Structure formats: structure tokens, C-alpha cells
Amino acid sequence: MLPNLKEAQKRTKNKVKIITDAYKVPEYLKKIGEGKTYHVKTYGCQMNEHDSENIKAILEDMGYSYEEEIEKADLILLNTCAIRENAHNKVFGMIGRMKHLKEERPDIIVGICGCMAQEESVTLEIMKKHKHLDIVFGTHNIYALPFILENRIKSKQLQIEVESKEGDVIENIPVKRDSKYKAWINIMYGCDKFCTYCIVPYTRGKQRSRKMEYILEEVNDLIKKGYKEVTLLGQNVNAYGKDLEEDYGMSNLLEEVAKTGIERVRFVTSHPWDFTDEMIDVIAKYDNIMPYIHLPLQSGSNRILKLMGRRYTKEEYLTLYNKLKEKVKNCAITTDIIVGFPNETEEDFKETLDVVNKCKYDGAFTFIFSPRIGTPAARMEDLTKLEDKNNRLYELNELINKYSNKANQKYKDKVVKVLLENTSEKDENMLSGYTETMKLVNVKADKKYIGQIVDVKITDVKTWSMDGIMVEK
Ligand code: SAH
Ligand code: SF4
Ligand code: F3S
């Protein structure tokens, strides 16, 4: 089944189906991967990463075992992201590399999944130019992976299973989590905001929330397994529940998750549009809801915000920002900003810099606008020169870095709580983890503390991370 852009953008009033038995692996498929290895490479956001955790569990249900080195695996899946052109290019580069690998080892299976697979143009290109691939499946078809693989093995032909639909909520897909201490939990799928630049509503279907009971069950199960932190995931977590018949929303869900007693609760991403006062109160009330909010701005210009379809103004954003800073003690706030939206002027850009100067963010992800096929913004005529866009990005990043360094400097000599996750990437004698406010810290501490939340005295502060030493209680 091939993806279809027209179908992907459709939104109906049809009720979302909650399916608790969609995923199954019949006995005869349970040994299909025995003695064989797999590797899943993830390109996208946290949701994409979490999908990879599902895919890994499915493959292990079929007998495959994990191989760290991609080139050595018998089954390679690229879980892709479609958000910007460079994400695309990386994947097509890898598809080229896979061609050579398949020439050397013709028996391996190489597949593409995730958001790029949902794009009509990509799948057509794969069919035309990259016939060496074995399977392509979309974000709605993960549960069917065992059968897609079976069909490929039997037919020895490229299998494409990409449905473009609003989507269901499937409750029985297994998960093999990358961490033993912190976990992603989907609380909703899809997106209905249709910001004019964004491909996500087309690749992930309509906004559909999971019922609270399933989410709480997952949190309680994680607590039993010793997990310390959960991150509630959705494209607009603040809109949680709006599509359900039940009378609850994100503030209720957050409160119930906090009440389970799990040590740390996080959530991403918050769209400023749906951020309610109730939610702010809940965040402020519970110590185990982390004082860290990712609040994408995108642009500081009201003219551009309108063209983007963001449905808030610069002034509304700043009011929300100030309320959060005032009510949530020591709250860290980060953001996403796009420069060079079609016909963004110097004036528009100055408005963005003005918001950055007012908010003094803890950090930001900044991007140059990338036209995505099928979205309204990609059809807008754009006269801004790439050189100007590059200069704006540079100027913006300088300012962002200045403030993020300043925000971090406040931590010097302070004692903060860090969940120690693993050995540090930069120094194997150090451990690393995140503060409550999501700052990366490299910590001098004994390895036996991995998996625990410990007190750390910050000794050195840099733009991207900090160093610290554990303080014994
Ligand atoms: N749901 C989240 C965003 C998810 S995408 C939200 O609404 O905030 C992550 C970020 O990628 C976006 O915040 C935006 O800054 C950026 N992005 C999305 N589409 C883009 C495009 N076409 N070009 C450049 N950046 C884009
Ligand atoms: Fe994309 Fe906007 Fe939805 Fe975020 S809210 S995923 S930017 S359409
Ligand atoms: Fe990319 Fe899809 Fe996430 S486009 S950002 S992987 S939802």
C-alpha cells in the first residue's frame, strides 16, 4: 500500500479506534530471526526514538538479536525523519551506502520506516531509484512488521506498506527501552495544528490521545521496574484529551502522573496555544514535575506567526512566558526558532531577536526554514536570499549562546540533583546525567551510583554542559 498526500491531510469526525490486539506474532514467525541480528538507526525526534524502541521489541519477539554495528547486522532499519531537507539528505546518503553493503552481502534485509516513508514523493523515488531496498513501512504500520518481513522473505521483493490515514491508537505494541532509568511514554499521537511549514500532520495522522488509564498503568509498571523518570510525549501535549469523550485534559493527566510518586515527570512538546493556567498550577504544585519547559516560539513577528498558522501573537507568547517564570520556581525554558520563513524581512527577524532578548532562554534549537512538499509554506513564493537566511541564523545563534551561557553560569558552585545515567561520553572516568532543569552534567562519582538521583556540586560551567562532583549525603 502506497502513501497518498491527499489522504494524509484529510481530517474527519470518525471516532478513533482503540485497538488492544492489533499486534501479534504467530508461532511460526517467532523463530524467523533466530541466529540473525538487527540494527535500527533513528533519525528523528523523541517520538521517532520511542517508535524505534517498539520496533526493536518486535524484532526480538521474532528471534532477532541486537547488533551494535550497523554494517554487521542481517536486518537494518532506518527510522527516518522528514522535518527538514537535511534529515532527508542524510537518509538518502545512507540508502546509497546500503546499496554497496547489499552488493557485498546480498542476503541482508534493509528497510525504511518512519516519517519519510509516509511521504508520497519519497516512496515513489525509492520505487524508481532504490530498488535494492527490501521493505518500506509507515508510522501507522509498525504493528504489522512481522507480516511485512514474512512477505519480504517469501517473495524476495520490495514490500511497501504505508497507509495514509488518520490513525488508530494501538495499545499492545511491545517496547524495548534504551534506558533502565528513564522512559518515554506516548500520551498522544499525530497533530491537527497544521502549522503551514510543517510535515508532521501529514506523516503522523490526526491528533489522538491515549486514555488516561493506559498511561497510568504504564507509569506504574515503570515504577515497579525501578524507573526514575518518565517523559510524556506528544506533538502538542497541552492539547491532551481534547479529542476524547472523557472529561479530562493535560492538567489532570499531569497531576495523576505526579501522584503515582515517580521521581521525575517531564513532558514535550508544549504548544503555547493550549497552555492553560490549570496546567501551570499543577506544574508549580508538584515537586516531581520537573521545572523545565520546551516552549517553541518559531518567530517573534506577528506577521510571520500568522503566516505560519501558529495562532498566538508575540505579546501572548510573552505573557505566557512571564507567567511560567513567575509561578514555576527556577523554571528553565528552551525554545525552537525558524529563521527565513518565506519573505521574512529584517524587521520580522528583529522581532524574533527582541523576544530572545526578553526571554533569555536557557537554550534553543534554531533552524532555517526548509520547504516540505505538500505544505502551504512550500508553495509560497520566497524572495529572501539564502545568504541573508544564513546570516540571520548565525546572528540568532550568537545571541542564544550568550543567554544559554549566562543561564548556566548561575549554577556555578550550586548543589543540584542529577539523575546519573551512564558513563560520560567525553571522559570514561566521569558519569553523566541531567539536572531537574535539563542541564547536562558530567559528574565525578562512583559508577555504583548509576541509576540514582544524587546531589552534585557544580564546579565548572560551559555553554553546552557543566562539570560537577557528587556530594555524599
Ligand atoms: N510539535 C512541536 C514541533 C515539532 S517539530 C511544536 O509545535 O512545537 C520540531 C521543530 O522543527 C519545530 O518546532 C520547528 O521549529 C522545526 N520545524 C518544523 N518544520 C520545519 C521546517 N519546514 N523548516 C524548518 N524547521 C522546521
Ligand atoms: Fe508541526 Fe505545528 Fe503540529 Fe508542531 S504543532 S507538529 S510545528 S504542525
Ligand atoms: Fe521528524 Fe516525524 Fe518526529 S518528521 S521530527 S520524526 S514526527
Short mmCIF file of C-alpha atoms and ligand atoms in Angstrom, two decimals:
data_model
loop_
_atom_site.label_atom_id
_atom_site.label_comp_id
_atom_site.label_asym_id
_atom_site.label_seq_id
_atom_site.Cartn_x
_atom_site.Cartn_y
_atom_site.Cartn_z
CA MET A 1 0.00 0.00 0.00
CA LEU A 2 1.46 3.36 -1.07
CA PRO A 3 1.28 6.68 0.80
CA ASN A 4 -1.05 9.36 -0.51
CA LEU A 5 -0.69 13.04 0.31
CA LYS A 6 -4.39 13.86 -0.19
CA GLU A 7 -5.44 11.10 2.19
CA ALA A 8 -2.79 12.15 4.69
CA GLN A 9 -4.20 15.63 5.08
CA LYS A 10 -7.80 14.53 5.48
CA ARG A 11 -9.45 15.00 8.88
CA THR A 12 -12.89 13.52 9.57
CA LYS A 13 -15.09 13.29 12.63
CA ASN A 14 -14.71 9.49 12.64
CA LYS A 15 -14.11 8.08 16.09
CA VAL A 16 -10.58 6.91 16.82
CA LYS A 17 -10.37 3.16 17.39
CA ILE A 18 -8.51 1.88 20.41
CA ILE A 19 -7.12 -1.48 19.44
CA THR A 20 -5.69 -3.80 22.06
CA ASP A 21 -4.94 -6.82 19.88
CA ALA A 22 -3.53 -5.40 16.63
CA TYR A 23 -0.02 -6.66 17.26
CA LYS A 24 0.59 -10.37 17.16
CA VAL A 25 3.39 -12.72 16.22
CA PRO A 26 2.12 -16.15 15.24
CA GLU A 27 4.18 -19.11 16.48
CA TYR A 28 5.61 -19.81 13.02
CA LEU A 29 7.13 -16.31 12.88
CA LYS A 30 8.69 -16.39 16.32
CA LYS A 31 11.83 -18.13 15.10
CA ILE A 32 12.22 -16.37 11.79
CA GLY A 33 15.06 -14.22 13.13
CA GLU A 34 16.83 -16.88 15.17
CA GLY A 35 20.59 -16.65 14.77
CA LYS A 36 20.21 -13.35 12.92
CA THR A 37 20.92 -9.81 14.09
CA TYR A 38 19.26 -6.41 13.64
CA HIS A 39 20.18 -2.76 13.87
CA VAL A 40 17.71 0.14 13.99
CA LYS A 41 19.08 3.62 13.23
CA THR A 42 16.94 6.54 14.38
CA TYR A 43 16.96 9.95 12.69
CA GLY A 44 14.07 11.84 14.24
CA CYS A 45 12.51 13.29 17.36
CA GLN A 46 11.77 11.61 20.68
CA MET A 47 8.64 10.08 19.22
CA ASN A 48 10.69 8.54 16.46
CA GLU A 49 13.15 7.24 19.07
CA HIS A 50 10.31 5.70 21.01
CA ASP A 51 8.99 4.07 17.82
CA SER A 52 12.44 2.54 17.42
CA GLU A 53 12.11 1.09 20.92
CA ASN A 54 8.86 -0.55 19.77
CA ILE A 55 10.44 -1.83 16.57
CA LYS A 56 13.36 -3.34 18.49
CA ALA A 57 10.98 -5.22 20.79
CA ILE A 58 9.01 -6.55 17.81
CA LEU A 59 12.20 -7.82 16.15
CA GLU A 60 13.27 -9.53 19.37
CA ASP A 61 9.84 -11.19 19.54
CA MET A 62 10.74 -12.70 16.18
CA GLY A 63 14.03 -14.09 17.43
CA TYR A 64 16.43 -11.41 16.13
CA SER A 65 19.16 -10.15 18.43
CA TYR A 66 20.68 -6.67 18.61
CA GLU A 67 23.89 -5.81 16.75
CA GLU A 68 25.67 -2.61 17.74
CA GLU A 69 27.46 -2.12 14.39
CA ILE A 70 25.07 -1.31 11.59
CA GLU A 71 27.24 -2.81 8.83
CA LYS A 72 27.37 -6.19 10.56
CA ALA A 73 23.62 -6.63 11.06
CA ASP A 74 21.49 -9.03 8.99
CA LEU A 75 18.48 -6.72 9.18
CA ILE A 76 18.92 -2.95 9.06
CA LEU A 77 16.08 -0.50 9.56
CA LEU A 78 16.41 3.25 9.07
CA ASN A 79 13.74 5.01 11.13
CA THR A 80 13.58 8.32 9.32
CA CYS A 81 12.55 11.94 9.90
CA ALA A 82 11.00 14.26 7.32
CA ILE A 83 11.05 17.54 9.20
CA ARG A 84 13.78 19.27 7.15
CA GLU A 85 15.70 18.76 3.94
CA ASN A 86 18.94 17.83 5.71
CA ALA A 87 17.20 14.96 7.53
CA HIS A 88 16.18 13.68 4.08
CA ASN A 89 19.63 14.04 2.63
CA LYS A 90 21.21 12.08 5.45
CA VAL A 91 18.84 9.18 4.85
CA PHE A 92 19.36 9.15 1.08
CA GLY A 93 23.12 9.16 1.73
CA MET A 94 22.67 6.12 3.93
CA ILE A 95 20.46 4.40 1.36
CA GLY A 96 23.38 4.74 -1.06
CA ARG A 97 25.74 3.16 1.47
CA MET A 98 23.27 0.33 1.95
CA LYS A 99 23.41 -0.40 -1.76
CA HIS A 100 27.13 -1.19 -1.50
CA LEU A 101 26.53 -3.25 1.59
CA LYS A 102 23.87 -5.28 -0.20
CA GLU A 103 26.25 -5.92 -3.09
CA GLU A 104 28.71 -7.41 -0.61
CA ARG A 105 26.08 -9.26 1.44
CA PRO A 106 23.03 -9.82 -0.79
CA ASP A 107 21.16 -11.73 1.92
CA ILE A 108 20.74 -8.83 4.32
CA ILE A 109 17.42 -7.02 4.59
CA VAL A 110 17.37 -3.22 4.53
CA GLY A 111 14.25 -1.26 5.35
CA ILE A 112 13.00 2.32 5.63
CA CYS A 113 10.36 3.36 8.13
CA GLY A 114 9.24 6.46 10.00
CA CYS A 115 8.11 9.84 8.71
CA MET A 116 9.92 9.84 5.35
CA ALA A 117 8.24 6.58 4.44
CA GLN A 118 4.91 8.40 4.84
CA GLU A 119 5.88 10.88 2.12
CA GLU A 120 4.46 10.09 -1.29
CA SER A 121 7.41 11.68 -3.08
CA VAL A 122 9.97 9.67 -1.11
CA THR A 123 8.30 6.32 -1.60
CA LEU A 124 7.96 6.97 -5.33
CA GLU A 125 11.66 7.83 -5.51
CA ILE A 126 12.54 4.64 -3.66
CA MET A 127 10.45 2.59 -6.09
CA LYS A 128 12.16 4.25 -9.05
CA LYS A 129 15.75 4.55 -7.95
CA HIS A 130 16.40 2.40 -4.91
CA LYS A 131 15.01 -0.99 -5.73
CA HIS A 132 17.77 -2.61 -3.68
CA LEU A 133 15.75 -1.83 -0.56
CA ASP A 134 13.63 -4.63 0.90
CA ILE A 135 10.89 -3.08 2.98
CA VAL A 136 9.26 0.30 3.45
CA PHE A 137 6.66 0.76 6.16
CA GLY A 138 4.99 3.80 7.66
CA THR A 139 4.25 5.19 11.10
CA HIS A 140 0.77 3.61 11.06
CA ASN A 141 2.08 0.15 10.15
CA ILE A 142 4.64 -0.62 12.85
CA TYR A 143 2.44 -3.27 14.48
CA ALA A 144 2.35 -5.21 11.18
CA LEU A 145 6.15 -5.54 10.90
CA PRO A 146 6.21 -9.33 11.45
CA PHE A 147 3.98 -9.89 8.42
CA ILE A 148 5.76 -7.31 6.27
CA LEU A 149 9.03 -9.13 6.98
CA GLU A 150 7.45 -12.50 6.30
CA ASN A 151 6.16 -11.28 2.93
CA ARG A 152 9.59 -9.94 2.00
CA ILE A 153 11.35 -13.16 2.95
CA LYS A 154 8.86 -15.27 0.99
CA SER A 155 8.50 -13.09 -2.10
CA LYS A 156 12.08 -11.74 -2.22
CA GLN A 157 10.57 -8.48 -3.49
CA LEU A 158 10.40 -4.94 -2.17
CA GLN A 159 7.43 -4.67 0.21
CA ILE A 160 5.79 -1.29 0.71
CA GLU A 161 3.24 -0.99 3.50
CA VAL A 162 2.49 2.68 4.09
CA GLU A 163 -1.04 3.67 4.97
CA SER A 164 -2.05 7.32 4.83
CA LYS A 165 -4.80 7.56 7.35
CA GLU A 166 -5.94 9.43 10.38
CA GLY A 167 -4.77 6.57 12.53
CA ASP A 168 -5.83 4.42 15.45
CA VAL A 169 -4.47 4.06 18.94
CA ILE A 170 -2.81 0.68 19.23
CA GLU A 171 -2.28 -0.40 22.81
CA ASN A 172 -0.40 -3.68 22.63
CA ILE A 173 2.88 -2.97 20.86
CA PRO A 174 5.83 -4.18 22.95
CA VAL A 175 8.75 -1.93 23.87
CA LYS A 176 12.45 -2.48 24.47
CA ARG A 177 13.57 0.65 26.27
CA ASP A 178 17.03 2.08 25.67
CA SER A 179 17.35 3.19 29.29
CA LYS A 180 16.70 1.38 32.56
CA TYR A 181 16.06 4.62 34.41
CA LYS A 182 14.10 6.96 32.18
CA ALA A 183 11.29 6.17 29.80
CA TRP A 184 9.32 7.78 27.00
CA ILE A 185 5.56 7.41 27.19
CA ASN A 186 3.33 8.38 24.29
CA ILE A 187 0.31 10.21 25.59
CA MET A 188 -0.97 11.21 22.18
CA TYR A 189 -0.23 10.63 18.53
CA GLY A 190 -0.45 12.83 15.44
CA CYS A 191 -1.15 16.53 15.13
CA ASP A 192 -4.04 18.66 13.90
CA LYS A 193 -2.42 22.07 14.15
CA PHE A 194 -1.21 22.14 10.53
CA CYS A 195 1.35 24.91 11.02
CA THR A 196 1.92 25.92 7.41
CA TYR A 197 5.60 24.88 7.28
CA CYS A 198 5.26 21.52 8.98
CA ILE A 199 5.06 17.99 7.58
CA VAL A 200 4.16 16.20 10.83
CA PRO A 201 0.32 16.31 10.48
CA TYR A 202 0.79 14.51 7.14
CA THR A 203 3.22 11.88 8.38
CA ARG A 204 1.63 11.08 11.73
CA GLY A 205 -2.11 11.38 11.21
CA LYS A 206 -4.70 13.11 13.32
CA GLN A 207 -4.35 14.10 16.92
CA ARG A 208 -5.45 11.21 19.07
CA SER A 209 -4.93 10.87 22.79
CA ARG A 210 -4.41 7.65 24.69
CA LYS A 211 -6.82 7.06 27.52
CA MET A 212 -5.50 8.06 30.91
CA GLU A 213 -5.92 4.58 32.38
CA TYR A 214 -3.45 3.06 29.89
CA ILE A 215 -0.92 5.83 30.53
CA LEU A 216 -1.11 5.46 34.30
CA GLU A 217 -0.80 1.70 34.00
CA GLU A 218 2.40 2.21 32.02
CA VAL A 219 3.79 4.65 34.60
CA ASN A 220 3.01 2.31 37.50
CA ASP A 221 4.60 -0.59 35.70
CA LEU A 222 7.75 1.51 35.14
CA ILE A 223 7.89 2.44 38.82
CA LYS A 224 7.77 -1.25 39.71
CA LYS A 225 10.68 -1.85 37.36
CA GLY A 226 12.72 0.83 39.12
CA TYR A 227 12.39 3.67 36.61
CA LYS A 228 13.07 7.14 37.99
CA GLU A 229 11.82 9.37 35.20
CA VAL A 230 9.08 9.44 32.59
CA THR A 231 8.70 11.87 29.70
CA LEU A 232 5.17 12.24 28.37
CA LEU A 233 5.35 12.55 24.61
CA GLY A 234 3.18 14.25 22.03
CA GLN A 235 3.45 16.93 19.33
CA ASN A 236 1.21 19.18 21.44
CA VAL A 237 0.94 17.60 24.85
CA ASN A 238 -1.08 20.55 26.14
CA ALA A 239 -3.93 19.55 23.85
CA TYR A 240 -4.03 16.11 25.50
CA GLY A 241 -7.56 14.78 25.96
CA LYS A 242 -9.31 17.34 23.78
CA ASP A 243 -10.16 14.62 21.28
CA LEU A 244 -11.51 12.21 23.92
CA GLU A 245 -15.07 11.92 25.17
CA GLU A 246 -13.77 11.78 28.73
CA ASP A 247 -13.77 14.99 30.67
CA TYR A 248 -10.05 15.37 31.39
CA GLY A 249 -7.11 17.22 29.91
CA MET A 250 -3.36 17.68 30.28
CA SER A 251 -3.54 19.32 33.71
CA ASN A 252 -5.49 16.32 35.05
CA LEU A 253 -3.15 13.82 33.43
CA LEU A 254 -0.05 15.60 34.73
CA GLU A 255 -1.48 15.64 38.22
CA GLU A 256 -2.36 11.95 38.15
CA VAL A 257 1.07 11.02 36.82
CA ALA A 258 2.71 13.15 39.52
CA LYS A 259 0.58 11.39 42.15
CA THR A 260 1.94 7.96 41.18
CA GLY A 261 5.06 9.09 43.01
CA ILE A 262 7.51 8.54 40.13
CA GLU A 263 10.53 10.67 40.95
CA ARG A 264 10.62 12.78 37.80
CA VAL A 265 7.92 13.73 35.33
CA ARG A 266 8.70 15.58 32.11
CA PHE A 267 6.65 16.37 29.02
CA VAL A 268 7.33 17.52 25.42
CA THR A 269 6.28 19.44 23.39
CA SER A 270 4.15 22.28 24.68
CA HIS A 271 2.45 24.41 22.06
CA PRO A 272 1.92 27.90 23.55
CA TRP A 273 -1.63 27.92 22.17
CA ASP A 274 -3.06 25.29 24.54
CA PHE A 275 -1.09 26.14 27.70
CA THR A 276 -3.71 26.63 30.42
CA ASP A 277 -3.43 28.26 33.85
CA GLU A 278 -4.52 24.95 35.42
CA MET A 279 -1.52 23.30 33.83
CA ILE A 280 0.86 25.93 35.16
CA ASP A 281 -0.61 25.49 38.64
CA VAL A 282 -0.12 21.73 38.52
CA ILE A 283 3.49 22.10 37.36
CA ALA A 284 4.14 24.54 40.20
CA LYS A 285 2.41 22.36 42.81
CA TYR A 286 4.25 19.05 42.39
CA ASP A 287 7.94 18.72 43.16
CA ASN A 288 8.24 15.69 40.94
CA ILE A 289 7.09 17.60 37.85
CA MET A 290 10.37 18.96 36.57
CA PRO A 291 10.77 22.73 36.26
CA TYR A 292 11.70 22.58 32.61
CA ILE A 293 9.53 23.59 29.69
CA HIS A 294 10.22 23.49 25.99
CA LEU A 295 8.08 26.27 24.57
CA PRO A 296 8.59 26.70 20.82
CA LEU A 297 8.42 30.31 19.65
CA GLN A 298 9.12 29.79 15.91
CA SER A 299 9.09 33.55 15.24
CA GLY A 300 8.72 36.79 17.18
CA SER A 301 6.97 38.59 14.32
CA ASN A 302 3.18 38.67 14.46
CA ARG A 303 3.05 38.86 10.68
CA ILE A 304 5.13 35.68 10.31
CA LEU A 305 3.37 33.89 13.18
CA LYS A 306 0.12 34.46 11.34
CA LEU A 307 1.54 33.12 8.07
CA MET A 308 2.85 30.12 9.99
CA GLY A 309 -0.61 29.46 11.40
CA ARG A 310 0.69 29.41 14.97
CA ARG A 311 -2.42 31.13 16.40
CA TYR A 312 -0.66 33.19 19.07
CA THR A 313 0.92 36.62 18.97
CA LYS A 314 4.29 37.76 20.24
CA GLU A 315 2.51 39.50 23.11
CA GLU A 316 0.52 36.39 24.08
CA TYR A 317 3.68 34.32 23.99
CA LEU A 318 5.50 36.77 26.28
CA THR A 319 2.58 36.86 28.72
CA LEU A 320 2.62 33.07 28.94
CA TYR A 321 6.39 33.04 29.30
CA ASN A 322 6.32 35.54 32.15
CA LYS A 323 3.54 33.66 33.91
CA LEU A 324 5.55 30.45 33.77
CA LYS A 325 8.69 32.14 35.09
CA GLU A 326 6.72 33.74 37.89
CA LYS A 327 4.75 30.70 39.01
CA VAL A 328 7.16 27.81 38.49
CA LYS A 329 10.18 28.26 40.75
CA ASN A 330 13.56 28.26 38.94
CA CYS A 331 11.96 27.06 35.76
CA ALA A 332 14.24 26.59 32.75
CA ILE A 333 12.70 27.35 29.38
CA THR A 334 14.02 26.39 25.96
CA THR A 335 12.57 27.03 22.53
CA ASP A 336 12.56 26.30 18.79
CA ILE A 337 13.01 29.11 16.27
CA ILE A 338 12.77 29.09 12.48
CA VAL A 339 14.54 31.84 10.51
CA GLY A 340 13.93 32.59 6.86
CA PHE A 341 10.26 31.67 6.63
CA PRO A 342 9.17 32.79 3.12
CA ASN A 343 9.68 36.54 2.77
CA GLU A 344 10.74 37.09 6.36
CA THR A 345 12.12 40.65 6.42
CA GLU A 346 14.89 42.15 8.56
CA GLU A 347 12.11 43.79 10.57
CA ASP A 348 10.44 40.44 11.20
CA PHE A 349 13.76 38.94 12.22
CA LYS A 350 14.42 41.83 14.64
CA GLU A 351 11.12 40.96 16.35
CA THR A 352 12.44 37.44 16.89
CA LEU A 353 15.67 38.81 18.36
CA ASP A 354 13.57 41.05 20.58
CA VAL A 355 11.74 38.05 22.06
CA VAL A 356 15.05 36.25 22.61
CA ASN A 357 16.39 39.34 24.39
CA LYS A 358 13.32 39.40 26.61
CA CYS A 359 13.13 35.67 27.35
CA LYS A 360 16.87 35.00 27.71
CA TYR A 361 16.28 31.31 27.00
CA ASP A 362 18.20 28.50 28.66
CA GLY A 363 18.72 27.12 25.18
CA ALA A 364 17.16 26.87 21.74
CA PHE A 365 17.05 24.74 18.63
CA THR A 366 17.30 27.04 15.65
CA PHE A 367 16.58 26.17 12.04
CA ILE A 368 16.48 27.69 8.59
CA PHE A 369 13.05 27.22 7.03
CA SER A 370 13.00 24.14 4.85
CA PRO A 371 10.16 23.80 2.32
CA ARG A 372 8.33 20.46 2.71
CA ILE A 373 6.42 19.13 -0.28
CA GLY A 374 2.65 19.32 0.23
CA THR A 375 2.69 22.01 2.94
CA PRO A 376 1.23 25.50 2.28
CA ALA A 377 4.50 27.31 3.09
CA ALA A 378 6.35 25.31 0.43
CA ARG A 379 4.00 26.84 -2.14
CA MET A 380 4.70 30.43 -1.03
CA GLU A 381 6.96 32.43 -3.29
CA ASP A 382 10.12 33.24 -1.35
CA LEU A 383 12.35 36.15 -2.32
CA THR A 384 14.63 36.14 0.72
CA LYS A 385 18.18 35.21 -0.26
CA LEU A 386 19.76 32.13 1.30
CA GLU A 387 22.75 34.25 2.25
CA ASP A 388 20.50 36.50 4.34
CA LYS A 389 18.94 33.48 6.00
CA ASN A 390 22.36 32.09 6.87
CA ASN A 391 23.41 35.43 8.34
CA ARG A 392 20.26 35.59 10.43
CA LEU A 393 20.79 32.08 11.74
CA TYR A 394 24.36 32.99 12.70
CA GLU A 395 23.29 36.16 14.48
CA LEU A 396 20.48 34.36 16.28
CA ASN A 397 22.75 31.55 17.43
CA GLU A 398 25.28 34.02 18.83
CA LEU A 399 22.54 35.60 20.92
CA ILE A 400 21.07 32.26 22.02
CA ASN A 401 24.50 31.01 23.08
CA LYS A 402 25.15 34.18 25.05
CA TYR A 403 21.99 33.71 27.08
CA SER A 404 22.35 29.99 27.49
CA ASN A 405 25.87 30.52 28.84
CA LYS A 406 24.54 33.18 31.22
CA ALA A 407 21.73 30.90 32.40
CA ASN A 408 24.25 28.13 33.04
CA GLN A 409 26.66 30.41 34.92
CA LYS A 410 24.05 30.73 37.65
CA TYR A 411 24.70 27.09 38.52
CA LYS A 412 28.38 27.61 39.43
CA ASP A 413 29.08 26.29 42.97
CA LYS A 414 25.42 25.34 43.47
CA VAL A 415 24.30 21.88 44.55
CA VAL A 416 21.76 20.34 42.15
CA LYS A 417 20.04 16.99 41.73
CA VAL A 418 21.23 14.85 38.83
CA LEU A 419 19.90 11.50 37.62
CA LEU A 420 23.13 9.66 36.79
CA GLU A 421 22.52 7.72 33.58
CA ASN A 422 25.80 6.36 32.27
CA THR A 423 29.49 6.99 31.85
CA SER A 424 30.24 10.33 30.27
CA GLU A 425 30.89 10.43 26.54
CA LYS A 426 33.81 12.80 26.94
CA ASP A 427 35.55 11.09 29.87
CA GLU A 428 35.04 7.49 30.85
CA ASN A 429 36.03 8.23 34.44
CA MET A 430 33.05 10.53 34.80
CA LEU A 431 29.33 9.83 34.81
CA SER A 432 26.72 11.94 33.11
CA GLY A 433 23.11 12.89 33.64
CA TYR A 434 20.63 15.73 33.67
CA THR A 435 19.55 18.23 36.31
CA GLU A 436 15.88 18.80 37.04
CA THR A 437 16.09 21.73 34.64
CA MET A 438 17.53 19.51 31.89
CA LYS A 439 21.14 20.66 32.01
CA LEU A 440 23.69 18.05 31.02
CA VAL A 441 26.26 17.49 33.77
CA ASN A 442 29.44 15.41 33.75
CA VAL A 443 29.88 14.18 37.27
CA LYS A 444 32.77 12.78 39.26
CA ALA A 445 31.09 9.90 41.10
CA ASP A 446 31.42 6.19 41.67
CA LYS A 447 29.82 4.01 38.97
CA LYS A 448 27.70 2.31 41.62
CA TYR A 449 25.51 5.42 41.67
CA ILE A 450 24.37 4.98 38.06
CA GLY A 451 20.57 4.97 38.03
CA GLN A 452 20.26 7.16 41.10
CA ILE A 453 19.35 10.78 41.64
CA VAL A 454 22.24 12.32 43.57
CA ASP A 455 23.36 15.74 44.81
CA VAL A 456 26.06 17.28 42.66
CA LYS A 457 28.11 20.39 43.29
CA ILE A 458 28.72 22.25 40.03
CA THR A 459 32.42 23.07 39.62
CA ASP A 460 32.66 24.29 36.04
CA VAL A 461 30.15 25.71 33.57
CA LYS A 462 30.32 25.68 29.78
CA THR A 463 27.82 26.64 27.08
CA TRP A 464 26.59 23.09 26.39
CA SER A 465 27.30 21.26 29.64
CA MET A 466 28.62 21.53 33.17
CA ASP A 467 31.07 19.59 35.33
CA GLY A 468 30.37 18.64 38.89
CA ILE A 469 31.30 16.43 41.78
CA MET A 470 28.91 14.24 43.72
CA VAL A 471 28.25 15.26 47.30
CA GLU A 472 27.61 12.31 49.61
CA LYS A 473 24.58 12.82 51.84
N1 SAH B 1 5.15 19.91 17.72
C1 SAH B 1 6.23 20.77 18.00
C2 SAH B 1 7.30 20.78 16.95
C3 SAH B 1 7.79 19.54 16.33
S1 SAH B 1 8.91 19.75 15.00
C4 SAH B 1 5.70 22.19 18.13
O1 SAH B 1 4.71 22.54 17.55
O2 SAH B 1 6.32 22.97 18.77
C5 SAH B 1 10.31 20.44 15.82
C6 SAH B 1 10.74 21.78 15.30
O3 SAH B 1 11.19 21.68 13.96
C7 SAH B 1 9.65 22.82 15.23
O4 SAH B 1 9.39 23.41 16.46
C8 SAH B 1 10.19 23.79 14.23
O5 SAH B 1 10.96 24.79 14.84
C9 SAH B 1 11.07 22.93 13.35
N2 SAH B 1 10.49 22.76 12.01
C10 SAH B 1 9.36 22.13 11.69
N3 SAH B 1 9.13 22.19 10.36
C11 SAH B 1 10.17 22.90 9.84
C12 SAH B 1 10.50 23.31 8.52
N4 SAH B 1 9.73 23.04 7.48
N5 SAH B 1 11.65 24.02 8.34
C13 SAH B 1 12.44 24.31 9.39
N6 SAH B 1 12.17 23.95 10.65
C14 SAH B 1 11.04 23.25 10.88
FE1 SF4 B 2 4.16 20.71 13.33
FE2 SF4 B 2 2.77 22.73 14.26
FE3 SF4 B 2 1.98 20.21 14.72
FE4 SF4 B 2 4.15 21.18 15.92
S1 SF4 B 2 2.06 21.91 16.18
S2 SF4 B 2 3.94 19.19 14.91
S3 SF4 B 2 5.02 22.50 14.36
S4 SF4 B 2 2.04 21.23 12.76
FE1 F3S B 3 10.74 14.04 12.29
FE2 F3S B 3 8.49 12.71 12.22
FE3 F3S B 3 9.48 13.48 14.53
S1 F3S B 3 9.12 14.28 10.81
S2 F3S B 3 10.53 15.36 14.00
S3 F3S B 3 10.41 12.04 13.14
S4 F3S B 3 7.35 13.34 13.99
#
